[in-house]
Short mmCIF file of C-alpha atoms in Angstrom, two decimals:
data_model
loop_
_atom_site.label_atom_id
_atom_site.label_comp_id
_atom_site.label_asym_id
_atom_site.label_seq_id
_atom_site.Cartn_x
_atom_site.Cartn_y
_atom_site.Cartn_z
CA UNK A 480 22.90 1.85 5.44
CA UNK A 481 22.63 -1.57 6.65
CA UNK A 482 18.97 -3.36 6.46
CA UNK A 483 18.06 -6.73 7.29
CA UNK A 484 14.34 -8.09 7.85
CA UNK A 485 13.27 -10.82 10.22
CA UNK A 486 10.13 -12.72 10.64
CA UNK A 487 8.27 -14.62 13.62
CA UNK A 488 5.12 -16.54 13.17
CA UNK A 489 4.64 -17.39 16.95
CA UNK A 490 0.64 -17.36 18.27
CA UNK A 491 1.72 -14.55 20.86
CA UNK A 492 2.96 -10.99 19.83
CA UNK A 493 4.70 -11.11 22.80
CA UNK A 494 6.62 -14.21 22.36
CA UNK A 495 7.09 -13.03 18.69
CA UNK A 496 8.68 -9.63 19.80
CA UNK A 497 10.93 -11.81 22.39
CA UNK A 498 12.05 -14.50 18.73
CA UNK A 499 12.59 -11.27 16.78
CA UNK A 500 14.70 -9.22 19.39
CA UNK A 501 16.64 -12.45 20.06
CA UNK A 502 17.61 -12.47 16.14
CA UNK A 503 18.29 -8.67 15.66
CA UNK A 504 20.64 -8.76 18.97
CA UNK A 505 22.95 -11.53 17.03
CA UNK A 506 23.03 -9.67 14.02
CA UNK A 507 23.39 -5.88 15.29
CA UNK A 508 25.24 -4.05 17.69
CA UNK A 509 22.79 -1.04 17.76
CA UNK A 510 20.04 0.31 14.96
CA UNK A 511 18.27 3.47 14.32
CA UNK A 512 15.02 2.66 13.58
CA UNK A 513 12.86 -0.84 13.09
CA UNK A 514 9.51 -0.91 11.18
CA UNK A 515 6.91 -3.88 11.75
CA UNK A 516 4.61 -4.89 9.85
CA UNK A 517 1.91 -6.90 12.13
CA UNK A 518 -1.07 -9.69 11.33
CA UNK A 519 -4.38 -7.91 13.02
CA UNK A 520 -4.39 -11.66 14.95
CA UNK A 521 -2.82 -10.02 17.37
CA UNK A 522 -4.85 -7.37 18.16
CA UNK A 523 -4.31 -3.78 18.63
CA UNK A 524 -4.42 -2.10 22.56
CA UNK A 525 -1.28 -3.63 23.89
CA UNK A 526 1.18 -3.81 21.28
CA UNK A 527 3.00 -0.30 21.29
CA UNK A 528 3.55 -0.73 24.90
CA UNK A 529 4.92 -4.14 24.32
CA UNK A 530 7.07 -3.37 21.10
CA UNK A 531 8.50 -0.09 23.63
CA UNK A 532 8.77 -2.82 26.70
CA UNK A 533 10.47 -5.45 24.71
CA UNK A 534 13.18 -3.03 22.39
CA UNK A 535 13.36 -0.43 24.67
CA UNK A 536 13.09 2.26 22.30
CA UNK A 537 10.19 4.55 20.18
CA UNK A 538 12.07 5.07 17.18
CA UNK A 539 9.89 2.47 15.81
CA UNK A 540 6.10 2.33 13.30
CA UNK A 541 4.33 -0.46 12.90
CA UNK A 542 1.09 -1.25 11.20
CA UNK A 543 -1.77 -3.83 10.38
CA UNK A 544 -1.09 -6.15 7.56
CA UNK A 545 -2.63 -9.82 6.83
CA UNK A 546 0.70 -10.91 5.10
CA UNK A 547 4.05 -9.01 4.85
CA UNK A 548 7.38 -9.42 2.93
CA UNK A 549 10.73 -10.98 4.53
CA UNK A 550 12.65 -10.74 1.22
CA UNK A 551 11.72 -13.12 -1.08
CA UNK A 552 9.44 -15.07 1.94
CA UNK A 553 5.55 -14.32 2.42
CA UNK A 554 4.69 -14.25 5.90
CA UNK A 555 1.73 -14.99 8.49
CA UNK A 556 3.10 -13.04 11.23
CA UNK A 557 5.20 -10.23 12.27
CA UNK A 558 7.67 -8.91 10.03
CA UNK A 559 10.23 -6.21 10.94
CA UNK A 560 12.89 -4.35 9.34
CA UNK A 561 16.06 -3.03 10.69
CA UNK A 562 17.87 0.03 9.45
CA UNK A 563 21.21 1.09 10.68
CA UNK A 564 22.74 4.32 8.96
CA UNK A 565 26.23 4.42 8.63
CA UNK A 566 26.47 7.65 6.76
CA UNK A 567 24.04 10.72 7.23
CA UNK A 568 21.04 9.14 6.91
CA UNK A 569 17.89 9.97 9.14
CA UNK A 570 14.24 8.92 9.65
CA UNK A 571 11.51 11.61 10.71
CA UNK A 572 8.42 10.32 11.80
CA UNK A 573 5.77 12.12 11.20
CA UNK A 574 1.78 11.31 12.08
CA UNK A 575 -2.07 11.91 12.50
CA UNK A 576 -4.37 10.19 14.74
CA UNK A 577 -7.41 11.31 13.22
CA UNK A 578 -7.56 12.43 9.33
CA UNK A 579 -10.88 14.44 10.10
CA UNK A 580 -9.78 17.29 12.47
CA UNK A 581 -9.62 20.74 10.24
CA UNK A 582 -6.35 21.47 10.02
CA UNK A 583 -4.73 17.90 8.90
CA UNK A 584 -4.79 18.31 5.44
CA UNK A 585 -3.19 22.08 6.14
CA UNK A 586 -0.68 20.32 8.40
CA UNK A 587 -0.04 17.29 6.48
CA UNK A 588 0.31 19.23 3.30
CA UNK A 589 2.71 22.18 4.49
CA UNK A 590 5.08 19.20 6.02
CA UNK A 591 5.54 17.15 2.53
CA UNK A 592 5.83 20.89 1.03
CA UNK A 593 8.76 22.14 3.81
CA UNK A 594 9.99 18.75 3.24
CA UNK A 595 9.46 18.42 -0.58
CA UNK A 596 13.35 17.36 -1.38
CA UNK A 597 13.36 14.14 1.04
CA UNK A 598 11.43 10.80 0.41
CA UNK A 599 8.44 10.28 2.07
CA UNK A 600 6.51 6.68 3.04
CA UNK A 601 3.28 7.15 3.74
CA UNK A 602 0.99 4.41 5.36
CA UNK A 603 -2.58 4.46 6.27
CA UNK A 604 -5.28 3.38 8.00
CA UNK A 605 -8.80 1.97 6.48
CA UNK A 606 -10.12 5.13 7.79
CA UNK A 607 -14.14 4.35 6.96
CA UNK A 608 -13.40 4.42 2.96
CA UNK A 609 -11.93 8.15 3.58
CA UNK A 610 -8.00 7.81 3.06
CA UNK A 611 -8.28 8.13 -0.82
CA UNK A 612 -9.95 10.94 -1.07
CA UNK A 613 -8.09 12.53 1.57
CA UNK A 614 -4.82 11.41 -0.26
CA UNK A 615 -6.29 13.22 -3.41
CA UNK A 616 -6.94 16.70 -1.36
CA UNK A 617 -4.04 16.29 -0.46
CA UNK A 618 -2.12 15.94 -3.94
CA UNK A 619 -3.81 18.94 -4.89
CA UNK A 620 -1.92 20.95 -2.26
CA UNK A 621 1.16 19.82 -2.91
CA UNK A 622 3.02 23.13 -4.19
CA UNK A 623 5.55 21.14 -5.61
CA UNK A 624 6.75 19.29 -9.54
CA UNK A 625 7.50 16.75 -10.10
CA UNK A 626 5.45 14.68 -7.48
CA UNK A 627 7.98 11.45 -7.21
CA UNK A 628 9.25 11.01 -3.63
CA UNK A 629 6.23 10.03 -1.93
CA UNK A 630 4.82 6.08 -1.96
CA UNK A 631 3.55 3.92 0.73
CA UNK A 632 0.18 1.87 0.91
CA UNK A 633 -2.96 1.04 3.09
CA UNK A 634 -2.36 -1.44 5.92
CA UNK A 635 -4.65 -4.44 5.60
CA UNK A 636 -6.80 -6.52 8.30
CA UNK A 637 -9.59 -8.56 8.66
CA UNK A 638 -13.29 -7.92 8.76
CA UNK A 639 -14.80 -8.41 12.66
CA UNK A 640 -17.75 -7.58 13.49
CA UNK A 641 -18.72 -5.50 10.55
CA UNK A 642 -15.35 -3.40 11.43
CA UNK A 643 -12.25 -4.05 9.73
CA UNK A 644 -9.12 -3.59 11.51
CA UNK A 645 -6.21 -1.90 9.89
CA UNK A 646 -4.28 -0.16 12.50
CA UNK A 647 -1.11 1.72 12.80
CA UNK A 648 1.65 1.96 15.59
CA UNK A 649 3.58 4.64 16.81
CA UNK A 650 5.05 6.63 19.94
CA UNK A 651 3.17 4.60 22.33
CA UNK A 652 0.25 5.85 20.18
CA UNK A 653 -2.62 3.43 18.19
CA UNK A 654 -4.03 4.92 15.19
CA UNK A 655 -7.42 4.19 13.98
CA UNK A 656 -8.30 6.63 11.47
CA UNK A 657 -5.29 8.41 10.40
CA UNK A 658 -1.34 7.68 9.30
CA UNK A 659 1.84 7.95 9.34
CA UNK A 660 4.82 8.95 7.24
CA UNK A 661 8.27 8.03 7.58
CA UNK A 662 10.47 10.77 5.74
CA UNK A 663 14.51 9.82 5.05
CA UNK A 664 16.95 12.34 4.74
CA UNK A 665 20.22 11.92 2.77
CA UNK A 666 19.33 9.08 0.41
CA UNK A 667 19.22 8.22 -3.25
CA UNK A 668 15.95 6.03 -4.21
CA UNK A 669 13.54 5.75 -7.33
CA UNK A 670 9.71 4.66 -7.41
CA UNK A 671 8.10 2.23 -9.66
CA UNK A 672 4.32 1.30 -10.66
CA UNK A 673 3.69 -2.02 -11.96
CA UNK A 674 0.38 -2.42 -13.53
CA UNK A 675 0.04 -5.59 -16.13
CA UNK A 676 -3.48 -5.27 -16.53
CA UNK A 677 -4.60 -4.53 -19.94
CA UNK A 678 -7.87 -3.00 -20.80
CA UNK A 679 -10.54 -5.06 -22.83
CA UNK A 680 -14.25 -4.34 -23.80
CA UNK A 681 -16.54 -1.05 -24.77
CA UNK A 682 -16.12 2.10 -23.06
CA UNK A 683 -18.11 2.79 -20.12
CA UNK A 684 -18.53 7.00 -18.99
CA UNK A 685 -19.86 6.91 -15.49
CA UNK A 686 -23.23 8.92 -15.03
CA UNK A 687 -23.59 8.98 -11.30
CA UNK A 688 -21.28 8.03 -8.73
CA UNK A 689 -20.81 8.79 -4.82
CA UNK A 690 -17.10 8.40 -3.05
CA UNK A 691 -16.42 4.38 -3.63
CA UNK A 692 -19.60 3.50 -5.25
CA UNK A 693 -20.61 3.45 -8.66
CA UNK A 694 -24.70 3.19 -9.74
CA UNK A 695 -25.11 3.65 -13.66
CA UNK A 696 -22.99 4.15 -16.54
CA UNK A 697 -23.87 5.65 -20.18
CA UNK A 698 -27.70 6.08 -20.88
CA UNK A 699 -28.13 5.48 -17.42
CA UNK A 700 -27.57 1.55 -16.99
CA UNK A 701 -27.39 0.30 -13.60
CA UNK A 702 -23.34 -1.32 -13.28
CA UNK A 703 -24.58 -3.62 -10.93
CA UNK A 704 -27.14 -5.31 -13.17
CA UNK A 705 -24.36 -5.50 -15.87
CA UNK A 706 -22.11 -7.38 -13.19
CA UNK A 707 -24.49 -9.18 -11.80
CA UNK A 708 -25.47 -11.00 -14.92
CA UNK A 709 -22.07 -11.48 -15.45
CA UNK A 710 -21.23 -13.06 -12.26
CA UNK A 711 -24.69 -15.46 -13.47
CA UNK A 712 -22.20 -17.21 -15.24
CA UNK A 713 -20.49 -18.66 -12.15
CA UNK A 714 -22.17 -21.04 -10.11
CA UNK A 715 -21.02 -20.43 -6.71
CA UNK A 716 -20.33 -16.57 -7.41
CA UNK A 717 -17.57 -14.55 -5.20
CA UNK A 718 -16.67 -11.25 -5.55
CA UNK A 719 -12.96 -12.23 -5.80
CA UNK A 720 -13.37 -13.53 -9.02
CA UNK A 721 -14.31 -10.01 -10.18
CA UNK A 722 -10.81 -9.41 -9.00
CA UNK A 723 -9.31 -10.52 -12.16
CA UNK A 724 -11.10 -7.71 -14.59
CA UNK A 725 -10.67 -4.44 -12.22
CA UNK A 726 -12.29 -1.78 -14.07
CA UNK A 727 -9.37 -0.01 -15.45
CA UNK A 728 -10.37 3.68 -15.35
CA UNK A 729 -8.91 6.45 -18.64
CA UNK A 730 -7.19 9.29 -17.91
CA UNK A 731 -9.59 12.64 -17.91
CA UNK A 732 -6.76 14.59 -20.57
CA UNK A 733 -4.21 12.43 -21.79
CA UNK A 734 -6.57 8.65 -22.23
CA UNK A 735 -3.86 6.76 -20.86
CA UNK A 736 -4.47 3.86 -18.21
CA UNK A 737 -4.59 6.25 -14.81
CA UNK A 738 -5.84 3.38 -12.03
CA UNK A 739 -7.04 0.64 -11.60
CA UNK A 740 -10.60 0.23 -9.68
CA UNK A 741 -10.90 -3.48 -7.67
CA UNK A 742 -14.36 -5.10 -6.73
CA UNK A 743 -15.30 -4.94 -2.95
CA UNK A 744 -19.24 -5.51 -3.55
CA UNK A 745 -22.32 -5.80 -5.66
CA UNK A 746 -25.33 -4.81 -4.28
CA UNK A 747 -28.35 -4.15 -5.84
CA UNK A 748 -28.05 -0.63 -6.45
CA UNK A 749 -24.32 0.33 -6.77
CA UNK A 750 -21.16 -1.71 -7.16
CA UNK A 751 -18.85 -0.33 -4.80
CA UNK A 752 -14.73 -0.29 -5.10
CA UNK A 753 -11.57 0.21 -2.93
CA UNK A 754 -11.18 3.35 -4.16
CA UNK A 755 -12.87 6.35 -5.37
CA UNK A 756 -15.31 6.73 -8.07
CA UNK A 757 -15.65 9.77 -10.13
CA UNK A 758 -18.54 11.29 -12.60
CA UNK A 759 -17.42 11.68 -15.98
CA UNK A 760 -14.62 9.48 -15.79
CA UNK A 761 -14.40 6.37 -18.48
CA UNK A 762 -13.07 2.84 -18.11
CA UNK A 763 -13.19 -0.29 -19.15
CA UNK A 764 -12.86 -3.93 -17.94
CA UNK A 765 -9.48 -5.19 -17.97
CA UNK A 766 -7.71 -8.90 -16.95
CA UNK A 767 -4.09 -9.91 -16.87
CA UNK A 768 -2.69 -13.42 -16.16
CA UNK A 769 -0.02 -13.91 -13.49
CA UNK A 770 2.57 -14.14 -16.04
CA UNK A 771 1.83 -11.23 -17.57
CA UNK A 772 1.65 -9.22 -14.35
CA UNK A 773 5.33 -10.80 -13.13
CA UNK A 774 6.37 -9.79 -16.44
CA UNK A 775 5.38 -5.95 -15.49
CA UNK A 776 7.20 -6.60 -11.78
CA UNK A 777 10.55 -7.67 -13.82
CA UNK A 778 10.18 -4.49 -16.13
CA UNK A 779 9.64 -2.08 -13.28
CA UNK A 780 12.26 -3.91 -10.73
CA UNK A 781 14.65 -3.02 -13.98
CA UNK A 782 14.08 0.00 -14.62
CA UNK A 783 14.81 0.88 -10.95
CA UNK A 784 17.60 -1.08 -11.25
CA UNK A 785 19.04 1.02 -13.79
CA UNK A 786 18.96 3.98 -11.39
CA UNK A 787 19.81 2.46 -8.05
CA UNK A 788 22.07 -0.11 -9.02
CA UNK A 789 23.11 -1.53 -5.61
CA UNK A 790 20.25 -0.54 -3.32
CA UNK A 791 20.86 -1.06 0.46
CA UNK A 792 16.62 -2.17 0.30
CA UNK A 793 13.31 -2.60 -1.12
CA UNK A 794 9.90 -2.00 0.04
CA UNK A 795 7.10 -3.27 -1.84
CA UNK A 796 3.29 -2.34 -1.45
CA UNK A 797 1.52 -4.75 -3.18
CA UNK A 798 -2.44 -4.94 -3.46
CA UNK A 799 -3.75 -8.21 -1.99
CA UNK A 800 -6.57 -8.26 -5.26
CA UNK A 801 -3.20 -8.36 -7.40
CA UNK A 802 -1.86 -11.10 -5.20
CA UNK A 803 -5.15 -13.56 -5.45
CA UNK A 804 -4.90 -12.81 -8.72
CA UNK A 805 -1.32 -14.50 -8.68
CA UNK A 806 -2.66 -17.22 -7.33
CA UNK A 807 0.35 -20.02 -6.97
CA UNK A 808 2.78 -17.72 -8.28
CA UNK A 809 2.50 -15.28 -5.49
CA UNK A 810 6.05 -15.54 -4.03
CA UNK A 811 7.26 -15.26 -7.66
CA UNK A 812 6.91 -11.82 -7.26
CA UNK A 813 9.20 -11.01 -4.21
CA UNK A 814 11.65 -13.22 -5.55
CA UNK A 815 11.48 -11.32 -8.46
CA UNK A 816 12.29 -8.30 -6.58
CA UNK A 817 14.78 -9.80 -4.59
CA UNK A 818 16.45 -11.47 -7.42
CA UNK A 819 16.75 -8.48 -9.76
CA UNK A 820 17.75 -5.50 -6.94
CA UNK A 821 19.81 -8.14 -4.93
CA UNK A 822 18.72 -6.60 -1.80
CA UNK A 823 16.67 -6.96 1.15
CA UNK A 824 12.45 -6.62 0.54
CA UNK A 825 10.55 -5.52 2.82
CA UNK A 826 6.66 -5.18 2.28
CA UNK A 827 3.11 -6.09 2.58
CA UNK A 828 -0.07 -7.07 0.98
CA UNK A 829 -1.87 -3.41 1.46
CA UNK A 830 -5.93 -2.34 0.67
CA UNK A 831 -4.90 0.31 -1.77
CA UNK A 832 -1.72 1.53 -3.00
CA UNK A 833 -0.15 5.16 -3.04
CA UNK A 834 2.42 6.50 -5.69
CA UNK A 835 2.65 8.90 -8.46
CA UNK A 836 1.10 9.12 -11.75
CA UNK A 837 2.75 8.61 -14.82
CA UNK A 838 3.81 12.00 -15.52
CA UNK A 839 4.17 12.88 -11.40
CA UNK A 840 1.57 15.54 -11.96
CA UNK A 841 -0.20 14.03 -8.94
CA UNK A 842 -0.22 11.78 -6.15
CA UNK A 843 -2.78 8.76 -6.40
CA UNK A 844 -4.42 6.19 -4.63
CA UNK A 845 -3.98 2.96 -6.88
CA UNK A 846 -5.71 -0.85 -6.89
CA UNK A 847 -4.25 -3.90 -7.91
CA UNK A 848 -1.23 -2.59 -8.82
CA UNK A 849 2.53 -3.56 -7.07
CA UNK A 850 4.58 -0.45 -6.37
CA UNK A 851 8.25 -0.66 -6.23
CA UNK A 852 10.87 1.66 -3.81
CA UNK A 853 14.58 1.26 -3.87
CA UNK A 854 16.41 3.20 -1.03
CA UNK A 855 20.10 3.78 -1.03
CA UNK A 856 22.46 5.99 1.76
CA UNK A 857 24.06 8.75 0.34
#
């Protein structure tokens, strides 16, 4: 399989599409399928007709992302990738439009379970807060073990007008409130999870908790007054500083780290997350420094290493939390990737990450964590 990723950072999509077509042309001869990842800048309505205009073709997905990965480069703009099979190699696309019709998680679920020996990249919408626990439904129908050949991530966007605007593109289709998954046939890969953060503190056991939103913890302590006189410290407060002590929630059997849990607001009543909040569950506060999360990316981008060993490319879905919390080392971490699997990297910053757990008993949705794919043609 042959992969390359370009870049444009021109003010029109359409006069992007035109730089990037221009580039793939020189390089390839033909492709089989091209994946963008797109700043919400430009928009949404027009650009699957334009992407099918300009390349002539719908073996294509696209989706909303505020900064994406050209190998080692992050970048303000449109990013695609290009991948050419030379072997047997195939991409299925597979999608929903709207995650809350009945019979999507029936549908969605009996596809990965048909399909349960290929590797599957899921990306989502925003969805309204709903595509986490609609990824956790979903893990529990899974009929399958071990759960290791599905990843993907959460497009990002920004916030208008109280809406934000994560998107996804495909078959002349937008999607608002549902996903995609691109599924390859005939190729080797592995999947990694990069954490770094390392719990700190007491103990919390949540006492009462509704879909992303937490309200008290233990003898029934409201959160938010506990994070609110934290953030007193701080005299311009922001809720992205919060973003370098995620709560760091246990694991319900085995007490090992499970997810991580990042900040999205304090109000007066609840703190609420990207993710979902359960009753019962425990955590703690937890805080990493950027070296010691790039020390976690080298450890992971090893250990796939040491199972793909010349990987044809890379896709990385890392949390945009994780990457403030980088701060000026954020390109350190694609060129780790780069670097270490000596192949393309392709990737963006997401709102929520999607892998397996550590023992692939299920399939989660993860914060502030970098997740790690190496694909290679059989």
């Amino acid at each position: 399989m042959i992969v390359e990723v370009f870049s444009s950072s021109k003010k029109s999509f359409f006069f992007a599409l035109k730089e990037l077509k221009d580039k793939i042309d020189k390089r390839f001869d033909s492709y089989d399928f091209l994946i963008f990842s797109i700043h919400p800048k430009y928009g949404y309505k027009d650009l699957p007709y334009l992407i099918e205009k300009i390349f002539q073709t719908n073996n294509y997905a696209g989706f909303h992302a505020v900064n994406a990965f050209e190998n080692e480069n992050i970048v303000d703009g449109v990013v695609v990738a290009v991948i050419k099979f030379e072997k047997e190699g195939k991409i299925n696309l597979f999608y929903v439009e709207d995650i809350d019709k009945e019979d999507v998680l029936e549908k969605t679920s009996n596809y990965l379970n048909a399909f349960k020996d290929k590797l599957h990249v899921i990306i989502g919408g925003f969805c309204e807060e709903k595509f986490g626990l609609f990824i956790e439904k979903l893990s529990e129908n899974l009929n399958y073990w071990p759960i290791k050949n599905i990843i993907g991530g959460i497009s990002s966007g920004n916030k208008e007008n109280n809406e934000v605007l994560t998107y996804q593109f495909v078959d002349n289709t937008v999607i608002k409130n549902g996903f995609f998954i691109l599924t390859f046939d005939n190729v080797n890969y592995n999947i990694g999870v990069a954490l770094g953060f390392k719990p700190y503190g007491i103990t919390y056991e949540i006492k009462k908790a509704d879909g992303y939103k937490l309200y008290t913890v233990d003898d029934g302590k409201n959160f938010s007054y506990i994070v609110q006189n934290f953030l007193g410290n701080f005299e311009n407060p922001d809720i992205k500083y919060l973003w370098y002590c995620p709560i760091n929630i246990l694991d319900e059997e085995d007490g090992y780290v499970a997810t991580l849990r990042t900040f999205k607001e304090v109000s007066k009543d609840y703190v609420e997350f990207f993710g979902q909040i359960k009753e019962g569950q425990h955590f703690k506060l937890s805080f990493a420094t950027p070296d010691e999360l790039l020390e976690e990316d080298l450890k992971i981008a090893k250990q796939i290493k040491s199972i793909i060993n010349h990987p044809d490319f890379a896709v990385n879905f890392s949390c945009i939390a994780r990457q403030y919390v980088l701060e000026d080392k954020q390109n350190q971490e694609p060129e780790i990737y780069t670097s270490v699997l000596n192949c393309p990297l392709f990737g963006f910053f997401t709102f929520g990450e999607i892998g397996p757990d550590k023992y692939y008993k299920k399939l989660k949705l993860y914060n502030e964590t970098s997740l790690l794919l190496a694909v290679k043609e059989r």
